[in-house]
C-alpha cells in the first residue's frame, strides 16, 4: 500500500499533483457540487491518540464526502486507557480490514511504525514533533490560491519551531515548491538543523525577518510538549514574538496571515489580525478538507 507519512521524500511533482486535485475538490465544494463517490465501499479509521479539532473532523468530512464509511477512535475512550499498546491497538483495527488508517500519535515515527504492521494505507495526521503532512499541503494550497504561485515567495514562520510538526512539514513543502522560508522564535525554541528542512534562515529577530514577507505564519507555544523547560512570560513572549498591527506593517502591504490552529489569541497573535482582512485562517481549515479529499482519493479511491 502507498502511505502518506511525511512531506520528506515527496517530489515537487507529487505535491503539485495533490494540490491540483485538492483545488478541484475545493472549487467543487464552493460551487455546491457533490463529489464523485470514489471511496464507496471503503472504510477509513481515524485513530487519534492526541487531541484534535480540525484534523480529525476534516478527515471525517472529507472521507464521507467521497462516500467512505468512517469510524472515529478518539483513544481517550478506547482500550489504550487499559494499557493496550499502539501496535496491539493497530493490529486489532487491522483485523477489521480497514482501507485507510489515519493516525495521530505523540511519538515521532508512530505513523511509520504503524505502516509496517498493517495491510492498508496509513496517513500521518501528526506524529510527535516530527511531521503533519496534510497540514503542510493545506498550508501550501492556501498560499497558492491566495498568491497565485508559491515559487519565489518569502514566507516567515514564527513561534515554537522546536515542537512544531507543522513548521517542519510546511517548510519542507514550501521549499520543494521554491518558496524562501524563514523560521523565527526564541532561541530555546529554534532547533538546530532546520536547514535540512529547506529553511533559508532561523532567527530570533522577528522584525528583521518580517521585512518584505509575502506570508506570515504564526504558531502557538506547545506547552504540553515542554516538560517544564524555561519559558518567557506570556507578556514578554508577545512583546518579542507576537504579531501586532505594527509588526505586520513591516511585511509587504498585501502580506497574508496564517495560523494552523489552535490559536492562543493575545499570546502569539493579536485578535484584530486573526479576524482581520489579511487573515486566511478559516480558509486554511476549508483547504484542509479539500487536501484530505485529494489524499484519500489518491491513496484509496476507486478511480482507475
Ligand atoms: N492544525 C491542527 O492540526 O489542528 P488540530 O490539532 O485541531 O487537528
PDB file of C-alpha atoms and ligand atoms in Angstrom:
ATOM      1  CA  UNK A   1       0.000   0.000   0.000  1.00  0.00           C
ATOM      2  CA  UNK A   2       1.024   3.587  -0.588  1.00  0.00           C
ATOM      3  CA  UNK A   3       1.069   5.789   2.536  1.00  0.00           C
ATOM      4  CA  UNK A   4       1.399   9.483   3.327  1.00  0.00           C
ATOM      5  CA  UNK A   5       3.826   9.550   6.246  1.00  0.00           C
ATOM      6  CA  UNK A   6       5.512  12.897   5.648  1.00  0.00           C
ATOM      7  CA  UNK A   7       6.431  15.593   3.173  1.00  0.00           C
ATOM      8  CA  UNK A   8      10.010  14.330   3.355  1.00  0.00           C
ATOM      9  CA  UNK A   9      10.589  12.040   0.407  1.00  0.00           C
ATOM     10  CA  UNK A  10       7.879  13.583  -1.778  1.00  0.00           C
ATOM     11  CA  UNK A  11       8.850  15.012  -5.172  1.00  0.00           C
ATOM     12  CA  UNK A  12       7.672  18.543  -6.059  1.00  0.00           C
ATOM     13  CA  UNK A  13       5.515  16.950  -8.791  1.00  0.00           C
ATOM     14  CA  UNK A  14       3.811  14.700  -6.195  1.00  0.00           C
ATOM     15  CA  UNK A  15       2.911  17.815  -4.216  1.00  0.00           C
ATOM     16  CA  UNK A  16       1.663  19.679  -7.279  1.00  0.00           C
ATOM     17  CA  UNK A  17      -0.427  16.653  -8.271  1.00  0.00           C
ATOM     18  CA  UNK A  18      -2.095  16.518  -4.831  1.00  0.00           C
ATOM     19  CA  UNK A  19      -2.651  20.311  -4.800  1.00  0.00           C
ATOM     20  CA  UNK A  20      -4.191  20.298  -8.294  1.00  0.00           C
ATOM     21  CA  UNK A  21      -6.683  17.609  -7.275  1.00  0.00           C
ATOM     22  CA  UNK A  22      -7.382  19.407  -3.971  1.00  0.00           C
ATOM     23  CA  UNK A  23      -8.014  22.621  -5.916  1.00  0.00           C
ATOM     24  CA  UNK A  24     -10.684  20.817  -7.929  1.00  0.00           C
ATOM     25  CA  UNK A  25     -12.311  19.455  -4.756  1.00  0.00           C
ATOM     26  CA  UNK A  26     -12.235  22.925  -3.145  1.00  0.00           C
ATOM     27  CA  UNK A  27     -13.796  24.570  -6.219  1.00  0.00           C
ATOM     28  CA  UNK A  28     -16.482  21.881  -6.482  1.00  0.00           C
ATOM     29  CA  UNK A  29     -17.429  22.310  -2.807  1.00  0.00           C
ATOM     30  CA  UNK A  30     -17.617  26.093  -3.230  1.00  0.00           C
ATOM     31  CA  UNK A  31     -19.848  25.602  -6.264  1.00  0.00           C
ATOM     32  CA  UNK A  32     -22.139  23.374  -4.204  1.00  0.00           C
ATOM     33  CA  UNK A  33     -21.356  20.292  -6.317  1.00  0.00           C
ATOM     34  CA  UNK A  34     -21.318  16.793  -4.857  1.00  0.00           C
ATOM     35  CA  UNK A  35     -18.011  14.952  -5.176  1.00  0.00           C
ATOM     36  CA  UNK A  36     -17.815  11.641  -7.071  1.00  0.00           C
ATOM     37  CA  UNK A  37     -18.175   8.827  -4.518  1.00  0.00           C
ATOM     38  CA  UNK A  38     -14.692   7.441  -5.218  1.00  0.00           C
ATOM     39  CA  UNK A  39     -14.458   5.910  -1.727  1.00  0.00           C
ATOM     40  CA  UNK A  40     -17.726   3.958  -1.813  1.00  0.00           C
ATOM     41  CA  UNK A  41     -17.235   0.656  -0.021  1.00  0.00           C
ATOM     42  CA  UNK A  42     -14.015   1.837   1.599  1.00  0.00           C
ATOM     43  CA  UNK A  43     -13.544   2.058   5.362  1.00  0.00           C
ATOM     44  CA  UNK A  44     -11.488   4.861   6.898  1.00  0.00           C
ATOM     45  CA  UNK A  45     -10.485   4.630  10.574  1.00  0.00           C
ATOM     46  CA  UNK A  46      -9.425   7.805  12.382  1.00  0.00           C
ATOM     47  CA  UNK A  47      -7.127   6.748  15.220  1.00  0.00           C
ATOM     48  CA  UNK A  48      -6.276   9.830  17.292  1.00  0.00           C
ATOM     49  CA  UNK A  49      -4.055   9.338  20.361  1.00  0.00           C
ATOM     50  CA  UNK A  50      -3.783  13.129  20.747  1.00  0.00           C
ATOM     51  CA  UNK A  51      -6.446  15.826  20.781  1.00  0.00           C
ATOM     52  CA  UNK A  52      -7.655  17.369  17.562  1.00  0.00           C
ATOM     53  CA  UNK A  53     -10.405  19.724  16.498  1.00  0.00           C
ATOM     54  CA  UNK A  54      -9.544  20.427  12.858  1.00  0.00           C
ATOM     55  CA  UNK A  55      -7.663  17.400  11.602  1.00  0.00           C
ATOM     56  CA  UNK A  56      -9.950  14.628  12.817  1.00  0.00           C
ATOM     57  CA  UNK A  57     -13.175  16.347  11.798  1.00  0.00           C
ATOM     58  CA  UNK A  58     -11.824  17.318   8.380  1.00  0.00           C
ATOM     59  CA  UNK A  59     -10.633  13.764   7.653  1.00  0.00           C
ATOM     60  CA  UNK A  60     -14.103  12.566   8.648  1.00  0.00           C
ATOM     61  CA  UNK A  61     -15.878  15.122   6.464  1.00  0.00           C
ATOM     62  CA  UNK A  62     -13.512  14.503   3.528  1.00  0.00           C
ATOM     63  CA  UNK A  63     -13.961  10.721   3.701  1.00  0.00           C
ATOM     64  CA  UNK A  64     -17.759  10.997   3.999  1.00  0.00           C
ATOM     65  CA  UNK A  65     -17.974  13.428   1.074  1.00  0.00           C
ATOM     66  CA  UNK A  66     -16.291  10.770  -1.050  1.00  0.00           C
ATOM     67  CA  UNK A  67     -18.683   8.057   0.133  1.00  0.00           C
ATOM     68  CA  UNK A  68     -16.468   6.157   2.618  1.00  0.00           C
ATOM     69  CA  UNK A  69     -17.586   4.559   5.866  1.00  0.00           C
ATOM     70  CA  UNK A  70     -15.740   6.327   8.671  1.00  0.00           C
ATOM     71  CA  UNK A  71     -15.010   5.233  12.211  1.00  0.00           C
ATOM     72  CA  UNK A  72     -13.519   7.702  14.683  1.00  0.00           C
ATOM     73  CA  UNK A  73     -11.446   6.264  17.527  1.00  0.00           C
ATOM     74  CA  UNK A  74     -10.762   9.062  19.980  1.00  0.00           C
ATOM     75  CA  UNK A  75      -8.394   6.988  22.035  1.00  0.00           C
ATOM     76  CA  UNK A  76      -9.469   8.583  25.292  1.00  0.00           C
ATOM     77  CA  UNK A  77     -12.466   6.214  25.097  1.00  0.00           C
ATOM     78  CA  UNK A  78     -10.564   3.136  23.928  1.00  0.00           C
ATOM     79  CA  UNK A  79      -8.673   0.262  25.492  1.00  0.00           C
ATOM     80  CA  UNK A  80      -5.428   2.243  25.262  1.00  0.00           C
ATOM     81  CA  UNK A  81      -6.542   3.559  28.637  1.00  0.00           C
ATOM     82  CA  UNK A  82      -6.382  -0.065  29.848  1.00  0.00           C
ATOM     83  CA  UNK A  83      -2.748  -0.361  28.754  1.00  0.00           C
ATOM     84  CA  UNK A  84      -3.061  -1.629  25.167  1.00  0.00           C
ATOM     85  CA  UNK A  85      -0.047  -0.546  23.092  1.00  0.00           C
ATOM     86  CA  UNK A  86      -0.111   1.370  19.805  1.00  0.00           C
ATOM     87  CA  UNK A  87       0.783  -1.764  17.863  1.00  0.00           C
ATOM     88  CA  UNK A  88      -1.777  -4.004  19.604  1.00  0.00           C
ATOM     89  CA  UNK A  89      -4.455  -1.368  19.018  1.00  0.00           C
ATOM     90  CA  UNK A  90      -3.402  -1.111  15.385  1.00  0.00           C
ATOM     91  CA  UNK A  91      -3.355  -4.890  14.882  1.00  0.00           C
ATOM     92  CA  UNK A  92      -6.850  -5.114  16.365  1.00  0.00           C
ATOM     93  CA  UNK A  93      -8.156  -2.468  13.982  1.00  0.00           C
ATOM     94  CA  UNK A  94      -6.213  -4.030  11.085  1.00  0.00           C
ATOM     95  CA  UNK A  95      -8.034  -7.319  11.667  1.00  0.00           C
ATOM     96  CA  UNK A  96     -11.264  -5.466  10.852  1.00  0.00           C
ATOM     97  CA  UNK A  97      -9.875  -4.781   7.345  1.00  0.00           C
ATOM     98  CA  UNK A  98      -9.968  -1.004   7.010  1.00  0.00           C
ATOM     99  CA  UNK A  99      -8.718   0.544   3.768  1.00  0.00           C
ATOM    100  CA  UNK A 100      -7.162   3.622   5.397  1.00  0.00           C
ATOM    101  CA  UNK A 101      -5.846   4.263   8.911  1.00  0.00           C
ATOM    102  CA  UNK A 102      -5.416   7.940   9.769  1.00  0.00           C
ATOM    103  CA  UNK A 103      -3.220   8.195  12.839  1.00  0.00           C
ATOM    104  CA  UNK A 104      -2.192  10.965  15.225  1.00  0.00           C
ATOM    105  CA  UNK A 105       0.255   9.950  17.945  1.00  0.00           C
ATOM    106  CA  UNK A 106       2.563  11.694  20.421  1.00  0.00           C
ATOM    107  CA  UNK A 107       5.565   9.604  19.304  1.00  0.00           C
ATOM    108  CA  UNK A 108       7.624  10.868  16.363  1.00  0.00           C
ATOM    109  CA  UNK A 109       7.701   7.930  13.940  1.00  0.00           C
ATOM    110  CA  UNK A 110       4.395   6.494  15.237  1.00  0.00           C
ATOM    111  CA  UNK A 111       2.730   6.546  11.818  1.00  0.00           C
ATOM    112  CA  UNK A 112       5.706   4.902  10.112  1.00  0.00           C
ATOM    113  CA  UNK A 113       5.820   2.153  12.721  1.00  0.00           C
ATOM    114  CA  UNK A 114       2.118   1.507  12.182  1.00  0.00           C
ATOM    115  CA  UNK A 115       2.521   1.426   8.386  1.00  0.00           C
ATOM    116  CA  UNK A 116       4.917  -1.514   8.724  1.00  0.00           C
ATOM    117  CA  UNK A 117       2.404  -3.549  10.701  1.00  0.00           C
ATOM    118  CA  UNK A 118      -0.899  -3.117   8.881  1.00  0.00           C
ATOM    119  CA  UNK A 119      -2.301  -4.108   5.464  1.00  0.00           C
ATOM    120  CA  UNK A 120      -3.837  -0.777   4.496  1.00  0.00           C
ATOM    121  CA  UNK A 121      -2.890   2.776   3.570  1.00  0.00           C
ATOM    122  CA  UNK A 122      -1.657   4.864   6.508  1.00  0.00           C
ATOM    123  CA  UNK A 123      -1.932   8.654   6.678  1.00  0.00           C
ATOM    124  CA  UNK A 124       0.090  10.534   9.275  1.00  0.00           C
ATOM    125  CA  UNK A 125      -2.168  13.113  10.953  1.00  0.00           C
ATOM    126  CA  UNK A 126       0.695  14.307  13.189  1.00  0.00           C
ATOM    127  CA  UNK A 127       3.444  12.239  14.855  1.00  0.00           C
ATOM    128  CA  UNK A 128       5.000  13.911  17.883  1.00  0.00           C
ATOM    129  CA  UNK A 129       7.229  16.802  16.875  1.00  0.00           C
ATOM    130  CA  UNK A 130       8.039  15.191  13.514  1.00  0.00           C
ATOM    131  CA  UNK A 131       5.556  15.720  10.632  1.00  0.00           C
ATOM    132  CA  UNK A 132       1.961  16.687   9.853  1.00  0.00           C
ATOM    133  CA  UNK A 133       1.957  16.294   6.071  1.00  0.00           C
ATOM    134  CA  UNK A 134      -1.687  17.130   5.316  1.00  0.00           C
ATOM    135  CA  UNK A 135      -1.217  20.391   7.257  1.00  0.00           C
ATOM    136  CA  UNK A 136       1.857  21.188   5.140  1.00  0.00           C
ATOM    137  CA  UNK A 137      -0.163  20.515   1.989  1.00  0.00           C
ATOM    138  CA  UNK A 138      -3.161  22.600   3.063  1.00  0.00           C
ATOM    139  CA  UNK A 139      -0.878  25.485   4.006  1.00  0.00           C
ATOM    140  CA  UNK A 140       0.784  25.430   0.591  1.00  0.00           C
ATOM    141  CA  UNK A 141      -2.592  25.120  -1.167  1.00  0.00           C
ATOM    142  CA  UNK A 142      -3.939  28.123   0.765  1.00  0.00           C
ATOM    143  CA  UNK A 143      -0.852  30.141  -0.188  1.00  0.00           C
ATOM    144  CA  UNK A 144      -1.007  29.085  -3.842  1.00  0.00           C
ATOM    145  CA  UNK A 145      -4.683  30.060  -4.105  1.00  0.00           C
ATOM    146  CA  UNK A 146      -4.129  33.446  -2.446  1.00  0.00           C
ATOM    147  CA  UNK A 147      -0.878  34.421  -4.157  1.00  0.00           C
ATOM    148  CA  UNK A 148      -1.320  32.584  -7.455  1.00  0.00           C
ATOM    149  CA  UNK A 149       2.097  30.948  -7.027  1.00  0.00           C
ATOM    150  CA  UNK A 150       4.494  29.551  -4.423  1.00  0.00           C
ATOM    151  CA  UNK A 151       7.858  29.897  -6.142  1.00  0.00           C
ATOM    152  CA  UNK A 152       9.836  32.961  -5.073  1.00  0.00           C
ATOM    153  CA  UNK A 153       7.564  33.914  -2.158  1.00  0.00           C
ATOM    154  CA  UNK A 154       9.085  34.940   1.174  1.00  0.00           C
ATOM    155  CA  UNK A 155       7.327  33.075   3.991  1.00  0.00           C
ATOM    156  CA  UNK A 156       8.036  33.733   7.686  1.00  0.00           C
ATOM    157  CA  UNK A 157       7.010  31.087  10.225  1.00  0.00           C
ATOM    158  CA  UNK A 158       7.202  32.355  13.803  1.00  0.00           C
ATOM    159  CA  UNK A 159       6.713  30.654  17.163  1.00  0.00           C
ATOM    160  CA  UNK A 160       7.534  27.362  18.822  1.00  0.00           C
ATOM    161  CA  UNK A 161       9.504  25.861  15.948  1.00  0.00           C
ATOM    162  CA  UNK A 162      11.155  23.219  18.144  1.00  0.00           C
ATOM    163  CA  UNK A 163       7.935  21.386  18.989  1.00  0.00           C
ATOM    164  CA  UNK A 164       6.118  22.026  15.722  1.00  0.00           C
ATOM    165  CA  UNK A 165       5.486  19.220  13.259  1.00  0.00           C
ATOM    166  CA  UNK A 166       3.599  21.847  11.247  1.00  0.00           C
ATOM    167  CA  UNK A 167       6.733  24.001  10.922  1.00  0.00           C
ATOM    168  CA  UNK A 168       8.709  21.058   9.556  1.00  0.00           C
ATOM    169  CA  UNK A 169       6.088  19.779   7.095  1.00  0.00           C
ATOM    170  CA  UNK A 170       5.073  23.225   5.872  1.00  0.00           C
ATOM    171  CA  UNK A 171       8.689  24.383   5.493  1.00  0.00           C
ATOM    172  CA  UNK A 172       9.578  21.267   3.507  1.00  0.00           C
ATOM    173  CA  UNK A 173       6.552  21.567   1.227  1.00  0.00           C
ATOM    174  CA  UNK A 174       7.158  25.289   0.602  1.00  0.00           C
ATOM    175  CA  UNK A 175      10.857  24.727  -0.056  1.00  0.00           C
ATOM    176  CA  UNK A 176      10.134  21.911  -2.517  1.00  0.00           C
ATOM    177  CA  UNK A 177       7.902  24.305  -4.479  1.00  0.00           C
ATOM    178  CA  UNK A 178      10.542  27.048  -4.494  1.00  0.00           C
ATOM    179  CA  UNK A 179       9.486  29.406  -1.671  1.00  0.00           C
ATOM    180  CA  UNK A 180      12.025  31.017   0.661  1.00  0.00           C
ATOM    181  CA  UNK A 181      11.143  30.090   4.251  1.00  0.00           C
ATOM    182  CA  UNK A 182      12.464  31.984   7.286  1.00  0.00           C
ATOM    183  CA  UNK A 183      11.896  30.500  10.738  1.00  0.00           C
ATOM    184  CA  UNK A 184      11.718  32.706  13.803  1.00  0.00           C
ATOM    185  CA  UNK A 185      11.290  32.252  17.555  1.00  0.00           C
ATOM    186  CA  UNK A 186      13.014  32.434  20.943  1.00  0.00           C
ATOM    187  CA  UNK A 187      16.447  30.807  20.932  1.00  0.00           C
ATOM    188  CA  UNK A 188      15.240  27.979  23.178  1.00  0.00           C
ATOM    189  CA  UNK A 189      12.507  27.111  20.666  1.00  0.00           C
ATOM    190  CA  UNK A 190      14.649  27.187  17.498  1.00  0.00           C
ATOM    191  CA  UNK A 191      16.038  23.684  16.964  1.00  0.00           C
ATOM    192  CA  UNK A 192      19.329  23.073  15.144  1.00  0.00           C
ATOM    193  CA  UNK A 193      19.225  21.567  11.662  1.00  0.00           C
ATOM    194  CA  UNK A 194      16.301  23.476  10.159  1.00  0.00           C
ATOM    195  CA  UNK A 195      18.435  23.928   7.037  1.00  0.00           C
ATOM    196  CA  UNK A 196      17.796  20.219   6.370  1.00  0.00           C
ATOM    197  CA  UNK A 197      14.057  21.080   6.138  1.00  0.00           C
ATOM    198  CA  UNK A 198      14.980  23.615   3.456  1.00  0.00           C
ATOM    199  CA  UNK A 199      14.666  26.719   5.668  1.00  0.00           C
ATOM    200  CA  UNK A 200      16.608  29.714   4.357  1.00  0.00           C
ATOM    201  CA  UNK A 201      17.260  31.064   7.882  1.00  0.00           C
ATOM    202  CA  UNK A 202      16.408  30.643  11.563  1.00  0.00           C
ATOM    203  CA  UNK A 203      16.444  33.841  13.623  1.00  0.00           C
ATOM    204  CA  UNK A 204      15.318  35.393  16.912  1.00  0.00           C
ATOM    205  CA  UNK A 205      14.765  38.767  15.207  1.00  0.00           C
ATOM    206  CA  UNK A 206      11.103  38.723  14.158  1.00  0.00           C
ATOM    207  CA  UNK A 207      11.093  42.364  12.975  1.00  0.00           C
ATOM    208  CA  UNK A 208      14.038  41.762  10.638  1.00  0.00           C
ATOM    209  CA  UNK A 209      12.536  38.522   9.318  1.00  0.00           C
ATOM    210  CA  UNK A 210       9.226  40.242   8.508  1.00  0.00           C
ATOM    211  CA  UNK A 211      10.741  42.728   6.059  1.00  0.00           C
ATOM    212  CA  UNK A 212       9.387  42.012   2.591  1.00  0.00           C
ATOM    213  CA  UNK A 213       7.410  38.941   3.680  1.00  0.00           C
ATOM    214  CA  UNK A 214       4.577  37.742   1.422  1.00  0.00           C
ATOM    215  CA  UNK A 215       3.214  35.358   4.060  1.00  0.00           C
ATOM    216  CA  UNK A 216       3.436  35.358   7.886  1.00  0.00           C
ATOM    217  CA  UNK A 217       2.506  32.143   9.665  1.00  0.00           C
ATOM    218  CA  UNK A 218       2.164  32.174  13.445  1.00  0.00           C
ATOM    219  CA  UNK A 219       2.443  29.071  15.661  1.00  0.00           C
ATOM    220  CA  UNK A 220       1.306  28.522  19.230  1.00  0.00           C
ATOM    221  CA  UNK A 221       3.576  27.629  22.161  1.00  0.00           C
ATOM    222  CA  UNK A 222       3.146  23.873  22.640  1.00  0.00           C
ATOM    223  CA  UNK A 223       3.174  23.881  26.445  1.00  0.00           C
ATOM    224  CA  UNK A 224       2.183  20.194  26.518  1.00  0.00           C
ATOM    225  CA  UNK A 225       5.495  19.208  24.913  1.00  0.00           C
ATOM    226  CA  UNK A 226       7.765  21.447  27.002  1.00  0.00           C
ATOM    227  CA  UNK A 227       8.393  19.341  30.113  1.00  0.00           C
ATOM    228  CA  UNK A 228       8.910  22.407  32.306  1.00  0.00           C
ATOM    229  CA  UNK A 229      11.585  23.874  30.017  1.00  0.00           C
ATOM    230  CA  UNK A 230      12.272  27.587  30.505  1.00  0.00           C
ATOM    231  CA  UNK A 231       9.550  29.742  29.040  1.00  0.00           C
ATOM    232  CA  UNK A 232       9.213  33.502  28.803  1.00  0.00           C
ATOM    233  CA  UNK A 233       6.164  35.071  30.424  1.00  0.00           C
ATOM    234  CA  UNK A 234       3.195  35.479  28.095  1.00  0.00           C
ATOM    235  CA  UNK A 235       3.610  39.233  28.125  1.00  0.00           C
ATOM    236  CA  UNK A 236       7.309  39.008  27.328  1.00  0.00           C
ATOM    237  CA  UNK A 237       6.658  36.486  24.561  1.00  0.00           C
ATOM    238  CA  UNK A 238       4.014  38.722  22.978  1.00  0.00           C
ATOM    239  CA  UNK A 239       6.403  41.678  23.117  1.00  0.00           C
ATOM    240  CA  UNK A 240       9.068  39.958  21.031  1.00  0.00           C
ATOM    241  CA  UNK A 241       7.163  37.383  19.011  1.00  0.00           C
ATOM    242  CA  UNK A 242       3.510  38.424  18.998  1.00  0.00           C
ATOM    243  CA  UNK A 243       2.037  39.518  15.680  1.00  0.00           C
ATOM    244  CA  UNK A 244       0.671  43.041  16.119  1.00  0.00           C
ATOM    245  CA  UNK A 245      -0.604  45.538  13.536  1.00  0.00           C
ATOM    246  CA  UNK A 246       2.637  47.491  13.964  1.00  0.00           C
ATOM    247  CA  UNK A 247       4.744  44.436  13.224  1.00  0.00           C
ATOM    248  CA  UNK A 248       2.614  43.284  10.326  1.00  0.00           C
ATOM    249  CA  UNK A 249       3.309  46.679   8.713  1.00  0.00           C
ATOM    250  CA  UNK A 250       6.943  45.529   8.275  1.00  0.00           C
ATOM    251  CA  UNK A 251       5.804  42.801   5.861  1.00  0.00           C
ATOM    252  CA  UNK A 252       4.581  43.543   2.319  1.00  0.00           C
ATOM    253  CA  UNK A 253       1.344  45.566   2.189  1.00  0.00           C
ATOM    254  CA  UNK A 254      -0.580  42.577   0.838  1.00  0.00           C
ATOM    255  CA  UNK A 255       1.026  40.019   3.179  1.00  0.00           C
ATOM    256  CA  UNK A 256      -1.175  37.055   4.044  1.00  0.00           C
ATOM    257  CA  UNK A 257      -1.521  35.955   7.699  1.00  0.00           C
ATOM    258  CA  UNK A 258      -1.855  32.279   8.582  1.00  0.00           C
ATOM    259  CA  UNK A 259      -2.140  30.058  11.661  1.00  0.00           C
ATOM    260  CA  UNK A 260      -2.648  26.285  11.692  1.00  0.00           C
ATOM    261  CA  UNK A 261      -4.658  26.481  14.925  1.00  0.00           C
ATOM    262  CA  UNK A 262      -5.352  26.084  17.722  1.00  0.00           C
ATOM    263  CA  UNK A 263      -4.692  29.797  18.304  1.00  0.00           C
ATOM    264  CA  UNK A 264      -3.817  31.479  21.576  1.00  0.00           C
ATOM    265  CA  UNK A 265      -5.135  34.989  20.989  1.00  0.00           C
ATOM    266  CA  UNK A 266      -3.086  37.683  22.671  1.00  0.00           C
ATOM    267  CA  UNK A 267      -0.053  35.386  23.065  1.00  0.00           C
ATOM    268  CA  UNK A 268       1.224  34.834  19.520  1.00  0.00           C
ATOM    269  CA  UNK A 269      -1.324  36.890  17.568  1.00  0.00           C
ATOM    270  CA  UNK A 270      -3.467  39.969  18.152  1.00  0.00           C
ATOM    271  CA  UNK A 271      -7.160  39.173  17.827  1.00  0.00           C
ATOM    272  CA  UNK A 272      -7.710  42.031  15.363  1.00  0.00           C
ATOM    273  CA  UNK A 273      -5.217  40.426  12.972  1.00  0.00           C
ATOM    274  CA  UNK A 274      -6.586  36.896  13.381  1.00  0.00           C
ATOM    275  CA  UNK A 275     -10.035  38.206  12.413  1.00  0.00           C
ATOM    276  CA  UNK A 276      -8.768  40.881  10.008  1.00  0.00           C
ATOM    277  CA  UNK A 277      -8.755  41.169   6.213  1.00  0.00           C
ATOM    278  CA  UNK A 278      -5.264  39.687   5.746  1.00  0.00           C
ATOM    279  CA  UNK A 279      -6.081  36.534   7.693  1.00  0.00           C
ATOM    280  CA  UNK A 280      -6.758  33.306   5.755  1.00  0.00           C
ATOM    281  CA  UNK A 281      -7.012  31.177   8.894  1.00  0.00           C
ATOM    282  CA  UNK A 282     -10.518  29.916   8.165  1.00  0.00           C
ATOM    283  CA  UNK A 283      -9.580  29.317   4.530  1.00  0.00           C
ATOM    284  CA  UNK A 284      -6.791  27.050   5.804  1.00  0.00           C
ATOM    285  CA  UNK A 285      -9.452  24.962   7.535  1.00  0.00           C
ATOM    286  CA  UNK A 286     -11.534  24.897   4.340  1.00  0.00           C
ATOM    287  CA  UNK A 287      -8.494  23.794   2.298  1.00  0.00           C
ATOM    288  CA  UNK A 288      -7.821  21.127   4.932  1.00  0.00           C
ATOM    289  CA  UNK A 289     -10.933  19.271   3.835  1.00  0.00           C
ATOM    290  CA  UNK A 290     -10.032  19.602   0.140  1.00  0.00           C
ATOM    291  CA  UNK A 291      -6.471  18.355   0.674  1.00  0.00           C
ATOM    292  CA  UNK A 292      -7.731  15.381   2.681  1.00  0.00           C
ATOM    293  CA  UNK A 293     -10.256  14.529  -0.041  1.00  0.00           C
ATOM    294  CA  UNK A 294      -7.389  14.565  -2.554  1.00  0.00           C
ATOM    295  CA  UNK A 295      -5.090  12.419  -0.403  1.00  0.00           C
ATOM    296  CA  UNK A 296      -7.826   9.878   0.401  1.00  0.00           C
ATOM    297  CA  UNK A 297      -8.808   9.737  -3.276  1.00  0.00           C
ATOM    298  CA  UNK A 298      -5.213   9.129  -4.391  1.00  0.00           C
ATOM    299  CA  UNK A 299      -4.421   6.514  -1.718  1.00  0.00           C
ATOM    300  CA  UNK A 300      -7.685   4.568  -1.617  1.00  0.00           C
ATOM    301  CA  UNK A 301     -10.004   5.812  -4.343  1.00  0.00           C
ATOM    302  CA  UNK A 302     -11.672   3.566  -6.899  1.00  0.00           C
ATOM    303  CA  UNK A 303     -10.656   5.859  -9.763  1.00  0.00           C
ATOM    304  CA  UNK A 304      -8.680   3.939 -12.390  1.00  0.00           C
TER     305      UNK A 304
HETATM  306  N1  LIG B   1      -3.875  22.217  12.825  1.00  0.00           N
HETATM  307  C1  LIG B   1      -4.192  21.129  13.540  1.00  0.00           C
HETATM  308  O1  LIG B   1      -3.603  20.054  13.408  1.00  0.00           O
HETATM  309  O2  LIG B   1      -5.258  21.290  14.393  1.00  0.00           O
HETATM  310  P1  LIG B   1      -5.887  20.164  15.347  1.00  0.00           P
HETATM  311  O3  LIG B   1      -4.854  19.839  16.379  1.00  0.00           O
HETATM  312  O4  LIG B   1      -7.132  20.784  15.927  1.00  0.00           O
HETATM  313  O5  LIG B   1      -6.215  18.955  14.494  1.00  0.00           O
END
